[in-house]
Tab-separated table of C-alpha atoms in Angstrom:
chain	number	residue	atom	x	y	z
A	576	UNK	CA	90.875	91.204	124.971
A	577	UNK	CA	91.520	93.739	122.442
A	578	UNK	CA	95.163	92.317	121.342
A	579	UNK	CA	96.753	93.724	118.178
A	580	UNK	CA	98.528	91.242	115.976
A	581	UNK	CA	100.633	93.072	113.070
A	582	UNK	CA	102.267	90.753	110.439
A	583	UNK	CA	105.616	91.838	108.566
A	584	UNK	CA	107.832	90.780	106.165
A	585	UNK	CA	110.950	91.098	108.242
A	586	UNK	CA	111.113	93.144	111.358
A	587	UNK	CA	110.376	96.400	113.137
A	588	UNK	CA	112.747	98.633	115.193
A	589	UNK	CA	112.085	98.608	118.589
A	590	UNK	CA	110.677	101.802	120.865
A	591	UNK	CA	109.717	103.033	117.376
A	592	UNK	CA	105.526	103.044	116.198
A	593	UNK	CA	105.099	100.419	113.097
A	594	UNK	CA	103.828	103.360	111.308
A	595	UNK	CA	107.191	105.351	111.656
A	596	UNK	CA	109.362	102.355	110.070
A	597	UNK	CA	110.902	102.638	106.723
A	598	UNK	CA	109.533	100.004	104.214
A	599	UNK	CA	112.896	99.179	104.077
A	600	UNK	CA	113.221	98.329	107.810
A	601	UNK	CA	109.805	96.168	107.466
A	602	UNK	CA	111.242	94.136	104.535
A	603	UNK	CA	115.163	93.836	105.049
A	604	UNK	CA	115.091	93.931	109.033
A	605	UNK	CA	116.259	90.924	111.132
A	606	UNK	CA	118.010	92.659	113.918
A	607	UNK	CA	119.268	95.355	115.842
A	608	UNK	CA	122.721	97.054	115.506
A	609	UNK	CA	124.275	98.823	118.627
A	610	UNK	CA	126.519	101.735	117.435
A	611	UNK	CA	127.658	104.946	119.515
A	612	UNK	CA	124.921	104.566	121.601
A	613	UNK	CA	122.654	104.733	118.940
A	614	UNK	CA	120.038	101.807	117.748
A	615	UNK	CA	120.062	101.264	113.939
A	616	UNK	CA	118.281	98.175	111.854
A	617	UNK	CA	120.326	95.609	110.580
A	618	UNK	CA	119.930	92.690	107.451
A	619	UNK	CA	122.861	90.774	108.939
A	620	UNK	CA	121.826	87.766	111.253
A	621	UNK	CA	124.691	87.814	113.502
A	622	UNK	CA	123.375	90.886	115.630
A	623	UNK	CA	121.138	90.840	118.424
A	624	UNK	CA	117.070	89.844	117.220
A	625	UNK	CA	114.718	92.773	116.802
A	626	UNK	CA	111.978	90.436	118.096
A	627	UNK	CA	114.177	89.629	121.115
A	628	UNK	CA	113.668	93.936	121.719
A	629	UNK	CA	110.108	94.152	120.764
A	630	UNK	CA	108.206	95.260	124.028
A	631	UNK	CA	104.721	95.488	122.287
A	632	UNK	CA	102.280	96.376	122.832
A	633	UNK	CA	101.377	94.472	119.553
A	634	UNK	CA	102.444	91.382	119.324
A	635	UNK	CA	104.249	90.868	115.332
A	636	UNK	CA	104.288	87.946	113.193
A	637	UNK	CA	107.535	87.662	110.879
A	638	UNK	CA	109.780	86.449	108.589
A	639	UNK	CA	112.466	86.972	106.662
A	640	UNK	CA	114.998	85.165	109.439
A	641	UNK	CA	115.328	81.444	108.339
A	642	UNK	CA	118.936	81.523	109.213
A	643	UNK	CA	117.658	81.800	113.203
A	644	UNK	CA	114.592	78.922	112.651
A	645	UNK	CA	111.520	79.536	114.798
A	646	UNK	CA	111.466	82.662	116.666
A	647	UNK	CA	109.145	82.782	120.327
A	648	UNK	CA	109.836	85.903	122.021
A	649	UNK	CA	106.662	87.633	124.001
A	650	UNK	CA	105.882	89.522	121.790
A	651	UNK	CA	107.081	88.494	118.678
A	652	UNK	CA	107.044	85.116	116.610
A	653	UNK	CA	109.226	84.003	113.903
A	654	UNK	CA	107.584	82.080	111.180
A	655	UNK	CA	110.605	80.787	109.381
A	656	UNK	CA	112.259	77.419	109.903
């Protein structure tokens, strides 16, 4: 099994490579704002997770999301509690 783990401080858009996120996105992110049809990153906790939207195919360890406690998603896992 050649599984990729990435770890990041916050988050990671969705449908987007890690290597084509802002450092802002991978330190500020916890979820994902809907707008005009558009995806955008959000800091605010009261959106929808990013981890909830993270298809892979690595699998991400965060932060940065204390507000939500642990985070299991399949492909994502939220340190903070």
């Amino acid at each position: 099994n050649n599984a990729t783990v990435l770890v990041v401080h916050a988050g990671l858009m969705p449908d987007t490579k890690p290597e084509d996120n802002s450092l802002t996105t991978l330190t500020t992110m916890r979820s994902v704002l809907s707008c005009n049809g558009f995806s955008k990153p959000s800091a605010k906790a009261g959106e929808t997770p990013w981890a909830a939207l993270w298809n892979g195919p690595e699998t991400v360890v965060f932060g940065h999301d204390a507000a939500r406690g642990l985070q299991i998603h399949p492909k994502a896992f939220g340190l903070d509690s």
